[in-house]
Short mmCIF file of C-alpha atoms and ligand atoms in Angstrom, two decimals:
data_model
loop_
_atom_site.label_atom_id
_atom_site.label_comp_id
_atom_site.label_asym_id
_atom_site.label_seq_id
_atom_site.Cartn_x
_atom_site.Cartn_y
_atom_site.Cartn_z
CA MET A 931 86.96 30.53 45.34
CA LYS A 932 88.47 31.58 49.14
CA PHE A 933 92.09 31.49 48.81
CA LEU A 934 94.51 32.00 51.44
CA VAL A 935 97.55 33.84 50.89
CA THR A 936 100.84 33.58 53.19
CA GLY A 937 103.18 36.51 53.48
CA GLY A 938 100.91 39.25 51.81
CA ALA A 939 102.79 42.11 52.92
CA GLY A 940 106.42 40.96 51.98
CA PHE A 941 107.61 41.96 49.50
CA ILE A 942 106.46 39.80 46.05
CA GLY A 943 103.48 38.55 48.27
CA SER A 944 102.52 42.43 48.62
CA ASN A 945 102.40 42.94 45.11
CA TYR A 946 100.39 39.54 44.19
CA MET A 947 97.52 40.92 46.28
CA HIS A 948 96.96 43.80 44.08
CA TYR A 949 97.22 40.99 41.70
CA VAL A 950 95.18 39.25 42.45
CA THR A 951 92.01 40.66 43.63
CA SER A 952 91.66 43.32 40.68
CA LYS A 953 91.72 40.72 38.75
CA TYR A 954 90.06 38.66 40.31
CA PRO A 955 87.11 40.09 41.55
CA GLU A 956 84.76 37.05 41.78
CA ASP A 957 87.19 35.64 44.10
CA TYR A 958 87.52 35.89 47.85
CA PHE A 959 91.19 36.27 49.11
CA VAL A 960 92.55 36.22 52.98
CA CYS A 961 96.50 37.08 53.46
CA LEU A 962 97.46 35.84 56.40
CA ASP A 963 100.50 37.42 57.21
CA ALA A 964 102.33 37.56 61.14
CA LEU A 965 104.22 41.51 59.99
CA THR A 966 107.28 40.29 60.78
CA TYR A 967 110.86 42.84 60.13
CA ALA A 968 109.88 41.76 56.43
CA GLY A 969 106.23 42.64 56.66
CA ASN A 970 104.95 45.95 55.86
CA TYR A 971 101.44 46.70 56.66
CA ASN A 972 101.47 49.82 53.65
CA ASN A 973 102.48 47.40 51.09
CA ILE A 974 98.60 46.47 51.37
CA LYS A 975 96.50 49.23 53.48
CA ASP A 976 94.88 49.95 49.76
CA LEU A 977 92.88 47.10 49.21
CA GLU A 978 91.14 47.86 52.49
CA ASP A 979 87.70 48.64 50.47
CA LYS A 980 87.80 46.14 48.62
CA ASP A 981 85.55 43.35 49.00
CA ASN A 982 87.05 39.99 48.41
CA TYR A 983 90.11 41.15 50.81
CA LYS A 984 90.67 40.49 54.32
CA PHE A 985 93.79 40.79 56.39
CA VAL A 986 94.32 39.06 59.35
CA LYS A 987 97.56 39.01 61.25
CA GLY A 988 99.46 34.95 62.36
CA ASP A 989 101.87 33.24 62.66
CA ILE A 990 102.04 30.09 60.31
CA THR A 991 103.88 27.81 62.42
CA ASP A 992 101.41 28.53 65.25
CA LYS A 993 99.57 24.95 64.36
CA ASP A 994 96.20 25.98 66.59
CA PHE A 995 96.23 29.54 64.95
CA VAL A 996 96.12 27.85 61.38
CA ASP A 997 93.63 25.55 62.36
CA GLU A 998 91.61 27.42 63.41
CA LEU A 999 91.70 29.31 60.41
CA PHE A 1000 91.23 26.97 58.36
CA GLU A 1001 88.12 25.40 60.16
CA GLN A 1002 86.38 29.51 59.68
CA GLU A 1003 87.62 30.46 56.88
CA LYS A 1004 87.32 26.98 54.28
CA PHE A 1005 89.80 27.45 51.97
CA ASP A 1006 89.76 26.50 48.61
CA VAL A 1007 93.36 27.01 48.10
CA VAL A 1008 96.82 27.33 49.45
CA ILE A 1009 99.24 29.44 48.53
CA ASN A 1010 102.82 29.91 50.63
CA PHE A 1011 104.71 32.83 50.06
CA ALA A 1012 105.53 33.32 54.18
CA ALA A 1013 109.03 32.60 54.63
CA GLU A 1014 112.37 34.43 56.39
CA SER A 1015 113.60 36.14 53.43
CA HIS A 1016 117.09 37.46 53.41
CA VAL A 1017 120.41 34.75 52.91
CA ASP A 1018 122.39 37.40 55.49
CA ASN A 1019 120.49 36.48 58.21
CA SER A 1020 119.93 33.12 57.63
CA ILE A 1021 123.90 32.89 57.76
CA LYS A 1022 123.51 34.65 61.14
CA ASN A 1023 120.24 33.13 62.75
CA PRO A 1024 119.59 29.80 60.84
CA ARG A 1025 117.31 27.81 63.45
CA LEU A 1026 114.67 31.18 63.34
CA PHE A 1027 114.34 29.99 58.70
CA LEU A 1028 113.89 26.57 60.24
CA MET A 1029 110.52 26.77 61.75
CA THR A 1030 109.37 29.83 59.45
CA ASN A 1031 110.17 27.42 56.36
CA ILE A 1032 109.72 24.15 56.89
CA ILE A 1033 107.61 24.44 59.99
CA GLY A 1034 105.56 26.59 58.37
CA THR A 1035 105.30 25.19 55.18
CA GLN A 1036 104.09 21.87 57.45
CA THR A 1037 102.31 23.48 59.62
CA LEU A 1038 99.44 24.60 57.07
CA MET A 1039 100.62 21.55 54.36
CA ASP A 1040 98.16 19.10 57.61
CA ALA A 1041 96.07 22.01 57.48
CA SER A 1042 95.01 22.32 54.48
CA ARG A 1043 95.29 17.74 54.38
CA LYS A 1044 92.53 17.70 57.49
CA TYR A 1045 90.43 20.56 55.42
CA GLY A 1046 90.51 19.27 52.44
CA ILE A 1047 92.13 22.03 50.26
CA LYS A 1048 92.15 21.65 46.41
CA ARG A 1049 95.05 22.99 46.02
CA TYR A 1050 98.72 23.89 48.22
CA HIS A 1051 101.16 25.84 46.08
CA GLN A 1052 105.14 26.88 47.59
CA VAL A 1053 106.97 29.52 46.26
CA SER A 1054 110.25 28.48 46.44
CA THR A 1055 113.55 29.26 44.46
CA ASP A 1056 116.82 29.17 41.91
CA GLU A 1057 118.35 28.60 44.74
CA VAL A 1058 117.85 25.30 46.25
CA TYR A 1059 119.62 23.41 42.83
CA GLY A 1060 122.89 25.62 44.72
CA ASP A 1061 125.03 27.66 41.92
CA LEU A 1062 126.29 27.33 38.07
CA PRO A 1063 129.92 28.25 37.73
CA LEU A 1064 130.68 31.48 35.74
CA ASP A 1065 132.52 30.42 32.46
CA ARG A 1066 129.54 28.17 31.70
CA PRO A 1067 126.52 30.06 30.02
CA ASP A 1068 124.98 26.87 28.52
CA LEU A 1069 124.80 25.85 31.72
CA LEU A 1070 120.94 26.64 33.17
CA PHE A 1071 118.80 24.96 36.16
CA THR A 1072 116.09 22.85 34.95
CA GLU A 1073 113.19 21.41 37.36
CA THR A 1074 115.36 18.21 37.30
CA THR A 1075 118.76 19.25 38.69
CA PRO A 1076 119.50 18.41 41.73
CA LEU A 1077 118.73 20.06 44.75
CA HIS A 1078 122.10 21.40 46.29
CA THR A 1079 122.30 24.17 48.73
CA SER A 1080 124.07 26.80 49.96
CA SER A 1081 123.24 28.93 52.92
CA PRO A 1082 121.33 27.75 55.29
CA TYR A 1083 117.79 29.98 53.90
CA SER A 1084 118.56 27.69 50.54
CA SER A 1085 119.17 24.45 52.59
CA SER A 1086 115.62 25.91 54.96
CA LYS A 1087 113.67 26.77 51.22
CA ALA A 1088 114.55 23.16 49.24
CA SER A 1089 114.00 21.44 52.88
CA ALA A 1090 110.55 22.41 52.67
CA ASP A 1091 110.28 21.97 48.62
CA LEU A 1092 111.31 18.17 49.40
CA LEU A 1093 108.43 18.39 52.59
CA VAL A 1094 105.93 19.31 50.03
CA MET A 1095 106.34 16.62 47.31
CA ALA A 1096 106.53 13.64 49.88
CA TYR A 1097 101.99 15.89 51.14
CA HIS A 1098 101.45 14.69 47.10
CA ARG A 1099 103.22 11.05 47.42
CA THR A 1100 102.76 9.65 51.25
CA TYR A 1101 98.83 12.00 51.59
CA GLY A 1102 97.64 12.16 47.93
CA LEU A 1103 97.88 16.99 48.58
CA PRO A 1104 97.61 19.19 46.15
CA VAL A 1105 100.46 20.07 45.09
CA THR A 1106 102.96 22.70 43.08
CA ILE A 1107 106.47 24.73 43.32
CA SER A 1108 107.14 26.58 41.38
CA ARG A 1109 110.68 27.86 42.24
CA CYS A 1110 112.16 31.69 41.31
CA SER A 1111 115.32 34.18 39.82
CA ASN A 1112 115.67 37.01 41.51
CA ASN A 1113 112.74 39.71 42.09
CA TYR A 1114 112.55 42.89 41.90
CA GLY A 1115 110.00 45.83 41.10
CA PRO A 1116 108.43 48.50 43.71
CA TYR A 1117 107.98 47.22 47.83
CA GLN A 1118 111.23 45.22 48.66
CA PHE A 1119 112.26 45.83 51.96
CA PRO A 1120 115.72 47.39 51.67
CA GLU A 1121 117.70 45.30 52.99
CA LYS A 1122 117.98 43.77 49.19
CA LEU A 1123 120.77 44.19 47.05
CA ILE A 1124 118.12 47.00 43.99
CA PRO A 1125 116.22 48.82 46.94
CA VAL A 1126 119.56 49.23 49.26
CA VAL A 1127 121.10 50.51 46.51
CA ILE A 1128 118.62 52.89 45.19
CA SER A 1129 118.32 54.53 48.77
CA LYS A 1130 122.16 54.71 49.19
CA ALA A 1131 122.63 56.24 45.91
CA LEU A 1132 119.56 58.33 46.73
CA ASN A 1133 121.76 59.93 49.65
CA ASN A 1134 125.02 59.63 48.06
CA GLU A 1135 126.10 56.75 50.67
CA LYS A 1136 128.98 53.93 50.04
CA ILE A 1137 127.30 51.45 47.83
CA PRO A 1138 128.06 47.74 49.43
CA VAL A 1139 129.53 45.20 46.64
CA TYR A 1140 129.78 41.74 47.90
CA GLY A 1141 134.03 40.57 46.61
CA LYS A 1142 133.92 42.29 43.19
CA GLY A 1143 130.27 42.35 42.16
CA GLU A 1144 130.99 39.35 39.71
CA ASN A 1145 128.51 37.26 40.70
CA VAL A 1146 125.54 36.37 38.41
CA ARG A 1147 121.16 36.72 39.60
CA ASP A 1148 118.39 36.44 36.48
CA TRP A 1149 117.02 39.45 37.13
CA ILE A 1150 112.95 38.83 36.85
CA HIS A 1151 110.17 41.86 37.62
CA VAL A 1152 108.14 40.66 40.27
CA ILE A 1153 104.35 40.99 38.16
CA ASP A 1154 105.95 38.59 35.83
CA HIS A 1155 106.60 35.97 39.02
CA ASN A 1156 102.81 36.63 40.44
CA ILE A 1157 101.48 35.65 36.76
CA GLY A 1158 103.94 32.23 36.39
CA VAL A 1159 102.23 31.23 40.08
CA ASP A 1160 99.26 32.51 39.51
CA LEU A 1161 99.45 30.02 36.10
CA ILE A 1162 100.43 27.12 37.50
CA VAL A 1163 98.26 27.48 41.44
CA ARG A 1164 95.28 27.50 38.18
CA ASN A 1165 96.50 25.56 35.55
CA GLY A 1166 99.41 23.62 36.39
CA LYS A 1167 99.77 19.90 36.60
CA VAL A 1168 99.48 18.35 40.57
CA GLY A 1169 102.44 17.32 41.84
CA GLU A 1170 104.74 19.46 39.27
CA VAL A 1171 106.51 21.46 39.78
CA TYR A 1172 108.08 25.04 37.36
CA ASN A 1173 110.80 27.19 37.12
CA LEU A 1174 109.88 31.43 36.55
CA GLY A 1175 112.85 32.77 35.51
CA GLY A 1176 114.25 36.44 34.12
CA HIS A 1177 115.62 35.69 30.89
CA SER A 1178 118.13 38.15 32.18
CA GLU A 1179 121.79 37.50 33.66
CA ARG A 1180 123.30 40.83 34.93
CA THR A 1181 126.53 41.18 37.54
CA ASN A 1182 125.54 42.07 40.41
CA LEU A 1183 128.17 44.99 39.38
CA GLU A 1184 126.15 45.23 36.06
CA VAL A 1185 123.07 46.06 38.05
CA VAL A 1186 123.92 48.93 40.42
CA LYS A 1187 125.64 50.76 38.11
CA THR A 1188 122.94 50.79 35.14
CA ILE A 1189 120.79 52.02 39.34
CA LEU A 1190 123.65 55.17 39.63
CA ASN A 1191 123.95 55.70 35.45
CA GLN A 1192 119.82 56.11 35.22
CA LEU A 1193 120.30 57.97 38.66
CA GLY A 1194 123.12 59.97 37.21
CA LYS A 1195 125.32 59.66 40.82
CA SER A 1196 128.75 58.34 40.38
CA GLU A 1197 130.54 55.48 40.21
CA ASP A 1198 132.91 56.52 42.59
CA LEU A 1199 129.68 55.73 45.39
CA ILE A 1200 131.05 51.95 45.32
CA GLU A 1201 133.07 50.39 47.50
CA TYR A 1202 133.77 46.26 48.15
CA VAL A 1203 132.95 44.26 51.53
CA THR A 1204 134.81 41.52 52.18
CA ASP A 1205 132.18 38.99 50.25
CA ARG A 1206 129.83 36.83 52.10
CA PRO A 1207 130.32 33.27 52.03
CA GLY A 1208 128.92 30.38 50.89
CA HIS A 1209 128.78 33.22 48.28
CA ASP A 1210 126.90 31.84 45.30
CA LEU A 1211 128.43 32.74 41.47
CA ARG A 1212 125.51 32.61 39.67
CA TYR A 1213 122.31 31.43 38.77
CA ALA A 1214 120.17 30.64 35.20
CA ILE A 1215 116.59 29.47 35.12
CA ASP A 1216 115.37 27.20 32.32
CA SER A 1217 111.17 28.60 32.29
CA THR A 1218 110.81 25.97 29.27
CA LYS A 1219 108.30 23.84 30.84
CA VAL A 1220 105.49 26.93 32.21
CA GLU A 1221 106.34 28.32 28.41
CA ARG A 1222 105.83 25.60 26.78
CA GLU A 1223 102.98 23.34 28.90
CA LEU A 1224 100.95 27.01 30.48
CA GLY A 1225 101.64 29.58 28.12
CA TRP A 1226 103.85 31.52 30.89
CA ASN A 1227 105.82 34.06 29.38
CA ARG A 1228 107.90 37.74 30.39
CA THR A 1229 106.22 40.81 30.34
CA TYR A 1230 108.86 42.81 31.02
CA THR A 1231 112.39 43.50 30.10
CA PHE A 1232 114.85 44.20 32.57
CA GLU A 1233 115.05 46.64 30.57
CA THR A 1234 112.66 47.89 31.07
CA GLY A 1235 112.09 46.64 33.76
CA ILE A 1236 114.36 48.64 36.33
CA LYS A 1237 113.54 52.20 34.94
CA GLU A 1238 109.85 51.53 35.85
CA THR A 1239 111.59 50.27 39.45
CA ILE A 1240 113.80 52.92 39.93
CA ASP A 1241 111.52 55.83 38.91
CA TRP A 1242 108.98 53.65 41.94
CA TYR A 1243 111.50 53.99 44.00
CA VAL A 1244 112.34 57.82 43.88
CA ASN A 1245 108.47 58.81 43.63
CA ASN A 1246 107.92 56.91 47.04
CA THR A 1247 111.02 57.75 49.05
CA ASP A 1248 108.77 58.71 51.58
CA TRP A 1249 108.62 54.09 51.57
CA ILE A 1250 112.17 53.63 52.46
CA GLU A 1251 112.02 56.13 54.84
CA ASN A 1252 109.48 55.64 57.19
CA ILE A 1253 111.10 51.74 57.22
CA LYS A 1254 114.31 52.97 58.09
CA SER A 1255 112.48 55.68 61.32
CA GLY A 1256 110.70 52.39 62.22
CA GLU A 1257 106.82 54.12 61.79
CA TYR A 1258 106.03 51.33 59.73
CA LYS A 1259 105.34 49.72 62.39
CA LYS A 1260 102.82 51.22 63.12
CA ALA A 1261 100.76 51.14 59.68
CA TYR A 1262 98.94 48.28 61.36
CA LYS A 1263 95.87 49.09 63.73
CA GLY A 1264 94.54 45.72 64.97
CA ASP A 1265 95.65 44.07 67.84
N1 NAD B 2030 112.74 38.12 45.96
C1 NAD B 2030 113.25 36.93 45.72
O1 NAD B 2030 113.54 37.10 44.70
C2 NAD B 2030 112.42 35.60 45.74
C3 NAD B 2030 112.56 34.87 44.73
C4 NAD B 2030 112.46 33.79 44.53
C5 NAD B 2030 111.52 32.86 45.13
N2 NAD B 2030 111.14 33.83 46.82
C6 NAD B 2030 110.44 33.03 47.44
O2 NAD B 2030 109.20 34.11 48.05
C7 NAD B 2030 108.89 34.28 48.72
C8 NAD B 2030 108.46 35.29 49.32
O3 NAD B 2030 109.70 36.28 49.33
P1 NAD B 2030 109.64 38.05 49.59
O4 NAD B 2030 111.36 38.67 48.46
O5 NAD B 2030 108.52 38.27 48.75
O6 NAD B 2030 110.10 37.98 50.81
P2 NAD B 2030 109.99 38.96 51.72
O7 NAD B 2030 110.88 38.76 53.39
O8 NAD B 2030 109.79 40.36 50.59
O9 NAD B 2030 108.18 38.38 52.69
C9 NAD B 2030 107.87 37.72 53.91
C10 NAD B 2030 106.65 37.80 54.14
O10 NAD B 2030 106.47 36.59 55.05
C11 NAD B 2030 105.73 36.53 56.33
N3 NAD B 2030 105.73 36.46 56.88
C12 NAD B 2030 106.94 35.75 57.44
N4 NAD B 2030 107.85 35.09 58.99
C13 NAD B 2030 106.16 34.27 58.65
C14 NAD B 2030 104.81 33.39 59.54
N5 NAD B 2030 106.59 33.35 60.61
N6 NAD B 2030 103.96 34.25 59.49
C15 NAD B 2030 103.43 34.60 58.89
N7 NAD B 2030 104.23 35.35 57.91
C16 NAD B 2030 105.08 35.09 57.87
C17 NAD B 2030 106.31 38.23 56.73
O11 NAD B 2030 106.13 39.39 57.20
C18 NAD B 2030 107.05 38.80 55.55
O12 NAD B 2030 105.69 40.11 54.95
C19 NAD B 2030 109.24 33.38 50.06
O13 NAD B 2030 109.09 32.32 49.73
C20 NAD B 2030 110.60 33.35 49.21
O14 NAD B 2030 111.60 32.33 49.81
C21 NAD B 2030 111.32 35.14 46.60
#
């Protein structure tokens, strides 16, 4: 089968590309990415020699380009990881998020309809459910929790999800959606909490923590997310939404302290800063459906996963320095 994977130079997408190109030598994977500031060709450069893989630079909102690519490649399956993904940026520039996350999704789905794709999979987020109170640990997001968003980012992702379900109902497009909690692991752009903290701690710089650091996230290793996406794409039921969660709720402060502790750094580096506007309090995901129906489960505990992840960043300081200096923008030698 031939797969189109969008956003494959980003954090989760690049981990996905590594996973599937090794696991399925008989399938063929085209990685499409616009290489925005968050797309890093270094993440996937080592795939260049693989026979079942190719990279294409392009924008999912560009209808003519997308149509031409579908016409040429005759994909069987489309998996859409491409997105603007940083909440803080969405507060500064919502329009870009609406373009990429909504119009980009529509453009891919229109081409999927036109060229008779067998499966369109949308990679979504638990943020579409809004947040949960801190004092109700019994509450979890299920697939039937109403969409109730807080930021322009989560609103754009929720809008895309609604559109995906509408394309299924109206046009019969064979879709699935996965909604996952906060990911951590290798290749995460150093604007997100975990790589920011590691990078700053290694340089003995102050570590900004929003508010009192009480916000709770449900952390999942990126490999476990990707195993789930792959299972849903191959075995999930058309028209269904599947939640994927880490079952590892931690406050931001706990995460920061875990990192400082492993790196042998002082907690005095922590600096509390003005909270993010509209900051979601708590996310927690119920993944019972995908566990029961598709046999998915996590392979990492948070303790093992975070330790391995910190080690990865410590052993790959060049990767982060390359981003900080802007050198990473030169990694792609194509046009
Ligand atoms: N990071 C998380 O914790 C998390 C959790 C749940 C869901 N998600 C979702 O997973 C997906 C991937 O997230 P991520 O953290 O890897 O994001 P990321 O920002 O690291 O990567 C996004 C990738 O999309 C590419 N891209 C952006 N605009 C594009 C466009 N117009 N055309 C083609 N490519 C474009 C970028 O170049 C980049 O490579 C997103 O859809 C996100 O909403 C992320």
